[in-house]
mmCIF file of C-alpha atoms in Angstrom:
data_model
loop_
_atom_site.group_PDB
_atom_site.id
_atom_site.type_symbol
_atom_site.label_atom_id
_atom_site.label_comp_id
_atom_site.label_asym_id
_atom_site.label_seq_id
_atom_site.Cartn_x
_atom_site.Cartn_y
_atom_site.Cartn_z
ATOM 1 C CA UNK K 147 34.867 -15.258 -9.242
ATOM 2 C CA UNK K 148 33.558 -12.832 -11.680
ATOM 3 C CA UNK K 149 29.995 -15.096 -11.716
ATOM 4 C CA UNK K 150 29.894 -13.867 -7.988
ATOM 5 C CA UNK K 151 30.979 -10.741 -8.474
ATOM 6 C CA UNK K 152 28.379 -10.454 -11.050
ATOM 7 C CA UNK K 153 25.716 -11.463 -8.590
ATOM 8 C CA UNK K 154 26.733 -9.557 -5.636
ATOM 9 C CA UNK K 155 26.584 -6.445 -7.794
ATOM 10 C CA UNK K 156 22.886 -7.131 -9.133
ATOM 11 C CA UNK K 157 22.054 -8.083 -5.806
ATOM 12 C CA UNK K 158 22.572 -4.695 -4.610
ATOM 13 C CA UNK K 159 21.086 -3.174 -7.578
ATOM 14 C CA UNK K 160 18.400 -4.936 -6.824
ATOM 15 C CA UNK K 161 17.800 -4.201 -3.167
ATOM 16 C CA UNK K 162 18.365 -0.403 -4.018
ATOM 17 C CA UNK K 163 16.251 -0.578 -6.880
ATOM 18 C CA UNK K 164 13.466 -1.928 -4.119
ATOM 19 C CA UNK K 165 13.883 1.496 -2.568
ATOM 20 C CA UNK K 166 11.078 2.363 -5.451
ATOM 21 C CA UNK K 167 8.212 0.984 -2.984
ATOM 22 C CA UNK K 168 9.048 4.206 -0.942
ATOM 23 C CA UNK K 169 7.619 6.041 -4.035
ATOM 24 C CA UNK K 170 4.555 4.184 -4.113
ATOM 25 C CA UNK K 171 4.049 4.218 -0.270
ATOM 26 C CA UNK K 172 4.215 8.327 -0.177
ATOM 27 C CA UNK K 173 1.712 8.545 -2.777
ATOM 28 C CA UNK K 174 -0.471 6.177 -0.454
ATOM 29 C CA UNK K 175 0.207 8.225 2.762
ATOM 30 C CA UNK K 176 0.057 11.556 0.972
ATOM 31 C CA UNK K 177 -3.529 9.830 -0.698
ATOM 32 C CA UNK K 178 -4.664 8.897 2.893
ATOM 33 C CA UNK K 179 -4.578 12.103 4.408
ATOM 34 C CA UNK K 180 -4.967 14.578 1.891
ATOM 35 C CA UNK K 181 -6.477 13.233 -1.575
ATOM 36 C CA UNK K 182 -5.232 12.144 -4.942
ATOM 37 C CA UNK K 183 -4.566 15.394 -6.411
ATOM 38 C CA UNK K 184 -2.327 16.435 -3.292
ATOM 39 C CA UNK K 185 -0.666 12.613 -4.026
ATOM 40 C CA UNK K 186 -0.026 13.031 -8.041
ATOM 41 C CA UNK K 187 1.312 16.443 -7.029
ATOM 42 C CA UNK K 188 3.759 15.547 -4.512
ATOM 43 C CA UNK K 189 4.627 13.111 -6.727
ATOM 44 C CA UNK K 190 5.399 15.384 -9.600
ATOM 45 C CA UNK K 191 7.478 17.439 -7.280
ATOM 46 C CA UNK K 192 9.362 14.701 -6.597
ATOM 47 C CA UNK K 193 10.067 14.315 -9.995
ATOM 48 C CA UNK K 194 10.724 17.727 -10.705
ATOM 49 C CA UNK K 195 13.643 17.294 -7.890
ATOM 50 C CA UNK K 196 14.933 13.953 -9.814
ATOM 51 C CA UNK K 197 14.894 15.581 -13.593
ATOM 52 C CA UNK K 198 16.916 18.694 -11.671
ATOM 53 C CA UNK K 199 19.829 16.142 -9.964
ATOM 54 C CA UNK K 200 19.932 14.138 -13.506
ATOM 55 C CA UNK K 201 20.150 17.160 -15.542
ATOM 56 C CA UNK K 202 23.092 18.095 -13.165
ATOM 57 C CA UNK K 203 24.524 14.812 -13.255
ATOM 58 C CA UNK K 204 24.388 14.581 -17.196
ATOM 59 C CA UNK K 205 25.087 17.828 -18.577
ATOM 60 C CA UNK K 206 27.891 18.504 -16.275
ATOM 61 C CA UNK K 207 29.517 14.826 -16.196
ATOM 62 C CA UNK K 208 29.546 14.554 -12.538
ATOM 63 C CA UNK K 209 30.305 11.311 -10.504
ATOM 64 C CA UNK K 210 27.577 10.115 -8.111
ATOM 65 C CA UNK K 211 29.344 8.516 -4.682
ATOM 66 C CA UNK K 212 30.913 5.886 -5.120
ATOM 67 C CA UNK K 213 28.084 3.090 -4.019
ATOM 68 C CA UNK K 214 25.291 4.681 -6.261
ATOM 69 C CA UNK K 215 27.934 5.098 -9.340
ATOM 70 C CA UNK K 216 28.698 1.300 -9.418
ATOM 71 C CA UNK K 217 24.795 0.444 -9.086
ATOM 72 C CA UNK K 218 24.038 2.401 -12.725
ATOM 73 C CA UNK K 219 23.688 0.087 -15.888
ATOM 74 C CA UNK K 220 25.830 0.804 -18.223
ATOM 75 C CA UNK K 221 23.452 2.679 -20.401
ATOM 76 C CA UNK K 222 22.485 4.918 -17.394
ATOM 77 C CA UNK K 223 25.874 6.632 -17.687
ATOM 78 C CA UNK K 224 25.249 9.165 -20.197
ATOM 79 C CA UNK K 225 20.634 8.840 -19.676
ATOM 80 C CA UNK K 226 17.918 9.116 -16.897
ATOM 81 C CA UNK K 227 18.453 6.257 -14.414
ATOM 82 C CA UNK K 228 15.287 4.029 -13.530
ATOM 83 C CA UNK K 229 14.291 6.155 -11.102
ATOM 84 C CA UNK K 230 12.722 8.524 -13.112
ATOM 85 C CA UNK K 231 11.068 6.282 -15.232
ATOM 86 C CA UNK K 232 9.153 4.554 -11.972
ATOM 87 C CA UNK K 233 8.255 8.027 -10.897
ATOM 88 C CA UNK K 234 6.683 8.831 -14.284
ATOM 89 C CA UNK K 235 4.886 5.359 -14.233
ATOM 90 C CA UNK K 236 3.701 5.873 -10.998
ATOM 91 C CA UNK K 237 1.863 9.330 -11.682
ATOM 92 C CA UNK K 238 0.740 7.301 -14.827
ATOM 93 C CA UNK K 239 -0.257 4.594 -13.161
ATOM 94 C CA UNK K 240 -2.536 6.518 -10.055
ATOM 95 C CA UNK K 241 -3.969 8.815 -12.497
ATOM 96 C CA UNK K 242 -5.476 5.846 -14.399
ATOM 97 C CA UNK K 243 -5.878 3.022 -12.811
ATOM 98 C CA UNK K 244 -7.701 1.443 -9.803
ATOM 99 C CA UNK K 245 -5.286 2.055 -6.747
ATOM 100 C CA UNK K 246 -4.850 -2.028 -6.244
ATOM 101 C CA UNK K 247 -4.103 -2.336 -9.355
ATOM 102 C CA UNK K 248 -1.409 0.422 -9.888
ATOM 103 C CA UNK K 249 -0.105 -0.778 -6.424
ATOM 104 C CA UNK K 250 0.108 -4.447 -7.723
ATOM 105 C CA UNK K 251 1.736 -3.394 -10.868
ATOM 106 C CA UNK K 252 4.569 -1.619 -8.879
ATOM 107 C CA UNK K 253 5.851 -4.757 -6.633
ATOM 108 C CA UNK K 254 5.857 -6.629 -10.243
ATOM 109 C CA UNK K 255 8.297 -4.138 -10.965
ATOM 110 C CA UNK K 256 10.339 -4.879 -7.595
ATOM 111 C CA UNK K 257 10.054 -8.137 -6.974
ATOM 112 C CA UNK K 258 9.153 -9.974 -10.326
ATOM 113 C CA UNK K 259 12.161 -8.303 -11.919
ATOM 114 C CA UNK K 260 13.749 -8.947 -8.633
ATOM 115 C CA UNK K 261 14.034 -12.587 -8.765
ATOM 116 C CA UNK K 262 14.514 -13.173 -12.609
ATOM 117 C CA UNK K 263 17.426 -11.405 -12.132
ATOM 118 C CA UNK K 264 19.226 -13.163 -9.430
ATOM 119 C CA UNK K 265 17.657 -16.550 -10.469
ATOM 120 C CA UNK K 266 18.740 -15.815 -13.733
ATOM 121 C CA UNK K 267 22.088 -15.248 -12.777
ATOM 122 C CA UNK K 268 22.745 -17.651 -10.300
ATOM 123 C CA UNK K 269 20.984 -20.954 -12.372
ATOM 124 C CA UNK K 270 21.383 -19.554 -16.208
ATOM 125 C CA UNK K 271 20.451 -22.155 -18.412
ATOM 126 C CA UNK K 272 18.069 -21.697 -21.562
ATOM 127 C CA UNK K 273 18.188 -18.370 -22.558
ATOM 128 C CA UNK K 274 15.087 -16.771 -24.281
ATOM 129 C CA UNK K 275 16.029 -13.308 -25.166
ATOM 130 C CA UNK K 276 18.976 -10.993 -25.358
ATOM 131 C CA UNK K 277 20.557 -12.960 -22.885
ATOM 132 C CA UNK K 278 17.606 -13.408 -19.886
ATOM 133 C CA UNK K 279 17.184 -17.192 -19.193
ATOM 134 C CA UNK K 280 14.145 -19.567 -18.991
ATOM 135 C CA UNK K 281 14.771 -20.171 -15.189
ATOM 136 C CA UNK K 282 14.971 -16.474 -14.252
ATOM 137 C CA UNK K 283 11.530 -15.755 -16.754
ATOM 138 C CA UNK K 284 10.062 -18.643 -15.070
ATOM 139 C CA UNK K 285 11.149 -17.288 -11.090
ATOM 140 C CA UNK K 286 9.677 -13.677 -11.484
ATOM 141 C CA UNK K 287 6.431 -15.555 -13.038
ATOM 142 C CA UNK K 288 6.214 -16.989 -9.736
ATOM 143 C CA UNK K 289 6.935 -14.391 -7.629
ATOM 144 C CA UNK K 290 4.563 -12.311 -9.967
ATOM 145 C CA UNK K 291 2.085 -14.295 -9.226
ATOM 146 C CA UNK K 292 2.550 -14.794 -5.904
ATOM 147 C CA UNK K 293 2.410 -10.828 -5.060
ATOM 148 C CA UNK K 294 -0.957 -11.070 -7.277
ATOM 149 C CA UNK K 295 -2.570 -13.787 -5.001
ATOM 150 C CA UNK K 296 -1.241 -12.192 -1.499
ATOM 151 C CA UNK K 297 -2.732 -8.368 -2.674
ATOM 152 C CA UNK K 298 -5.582 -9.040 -5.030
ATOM 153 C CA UNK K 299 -6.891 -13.085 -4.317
ATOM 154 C CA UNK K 300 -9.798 -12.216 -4.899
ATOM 155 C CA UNK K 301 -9.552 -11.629 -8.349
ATOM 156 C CA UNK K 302 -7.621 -14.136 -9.763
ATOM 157 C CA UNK K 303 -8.079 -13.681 -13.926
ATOM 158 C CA UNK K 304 -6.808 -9.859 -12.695
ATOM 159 C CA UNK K 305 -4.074 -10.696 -11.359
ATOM 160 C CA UNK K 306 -3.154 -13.642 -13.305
ATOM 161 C CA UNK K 307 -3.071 -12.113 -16.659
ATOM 162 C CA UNK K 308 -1.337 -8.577 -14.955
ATOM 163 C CA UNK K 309 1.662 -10.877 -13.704
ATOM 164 C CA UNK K 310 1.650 -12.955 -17.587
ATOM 165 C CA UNK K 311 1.624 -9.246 -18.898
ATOM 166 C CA UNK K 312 4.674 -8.124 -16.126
ATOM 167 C CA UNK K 313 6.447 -11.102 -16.876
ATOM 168 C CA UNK K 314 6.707 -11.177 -21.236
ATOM 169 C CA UNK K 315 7.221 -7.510 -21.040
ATOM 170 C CA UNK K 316 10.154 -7.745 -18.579
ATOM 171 C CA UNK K 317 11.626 -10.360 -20.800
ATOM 172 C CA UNK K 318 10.894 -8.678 -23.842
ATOM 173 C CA UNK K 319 12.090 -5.070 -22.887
ATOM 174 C CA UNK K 320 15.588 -4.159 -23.789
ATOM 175 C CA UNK K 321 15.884 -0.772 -25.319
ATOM 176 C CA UNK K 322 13.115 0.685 -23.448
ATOM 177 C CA UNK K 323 13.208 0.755 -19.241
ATOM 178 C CA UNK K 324 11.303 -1.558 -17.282
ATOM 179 C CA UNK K 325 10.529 0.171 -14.702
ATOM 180 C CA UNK K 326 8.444 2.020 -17.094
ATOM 181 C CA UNK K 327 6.890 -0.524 -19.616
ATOM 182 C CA UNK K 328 6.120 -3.147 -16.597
ATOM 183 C CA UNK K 329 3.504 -1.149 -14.694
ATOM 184 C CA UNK K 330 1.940 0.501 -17.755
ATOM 185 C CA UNK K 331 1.643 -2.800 -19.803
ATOM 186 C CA UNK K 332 0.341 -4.870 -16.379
ATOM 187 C CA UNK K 333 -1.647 -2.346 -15.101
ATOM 188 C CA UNK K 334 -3.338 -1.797 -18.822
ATOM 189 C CA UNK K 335 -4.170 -4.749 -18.870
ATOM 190 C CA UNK K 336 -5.307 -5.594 -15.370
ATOM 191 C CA UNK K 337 -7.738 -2.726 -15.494
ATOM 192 C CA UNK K 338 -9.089 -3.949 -19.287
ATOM 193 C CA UNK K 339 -10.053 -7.511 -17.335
ATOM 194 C CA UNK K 340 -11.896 -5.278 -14.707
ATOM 195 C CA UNK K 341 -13.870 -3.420 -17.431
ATOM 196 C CA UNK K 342 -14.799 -6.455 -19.165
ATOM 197 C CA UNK K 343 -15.786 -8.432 -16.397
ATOM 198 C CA UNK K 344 -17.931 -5.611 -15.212
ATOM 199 C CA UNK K 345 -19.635 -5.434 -18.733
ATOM 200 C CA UNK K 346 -20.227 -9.602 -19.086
ATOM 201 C CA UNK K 347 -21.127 -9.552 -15.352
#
């Protein structure tokens, strides 16, 4: 009962916590029609907005609604939820790297962490570190790779070694947030490949 309960409740952190493609899809529209700069900025207001509701929220000790107050970790209580953090990577992320890359970086983020998650909960086994399991390392691998093939086939040792890179820093990162390391590390790394591939080639 409480492994369901358990699953149920990550299930629907999960599916909120996919809400973070809308981030990345209104820096693409705002990019579209009106340029990068207009995109990072709308994007820092957006943040702005997010640091004013948490520093609300935290100094004053008040209760989100009910839904949104069960889907915090633990340690989100009394710090910045992972919203902010994918808002920060994503004006990070823009401002530095290629747009396919920064995009791919952010659906490691949702769907890589995703499916270790779930998979992790429903099959456990092995664990690896601080309690994430083999089998849920080994499903967001997949998926990671997966999302790498379907937006950016055509550069498979880029998108390869960004979903290795999603995956080891997902399973390594405790303290820090995710939703923060993930596209930084990945993207880092995707757009080193494109650099030296450019400079052999």
């Amino acid at each position: 009962m409480a492994h369901s309960s358990r699953f149920r409740r990550e299930l629907w952190r999960k599916l909120f916590h996919a809400s973070g493609l809308l981030i990345v899809f209104l820096y693409s529209i705002v990019l579209v029609n009106f340029g990068q700069r207009a995109a990072l900025l709308t994007l820092t207001a957006l943040l702005l907005v997010l640091l004013e509701i948490e520093y609300v929220r935290l100094e004053y000790e008040l209760r989100l609604p009910g839904l949104v107050e069960k889907l915090l970790r633990r340690h989100e209580k009394d710090r910045v939820t992972g919203t902010i953090w994918i808002v920060v990577a994503c004006i990070i992320s823009f401002s530095v790297f290629d747009f396919p890359i920064a995009f791919l970086s952010f659906f490691f983020v949702i769907f890589g962490d995703m499916f270790a998650s779930i998979f992790g909960i429903l099959f456990g086994g092995m664990k690896l570190f601080r309690g994430k399991t083999l089998v849920g390392f080994l499903a967001g691998l997949s998926v990671n790779i997966l999302s790498g093939a379907f937006l950016l086939g055509s550069e498979p040792l880029v998108f390869l070694s960004m979903a290795v890179t999603a995956s080891v820093v997902e399973l390594l990162t405790s303290k820090l947030d995710d939703n923060f390391t993930v596209p930084l590390f990945s993207g880092f790394v995707g757009q080193a490949v494109v650099y030296v591939q450019q400079f052999l080639g």
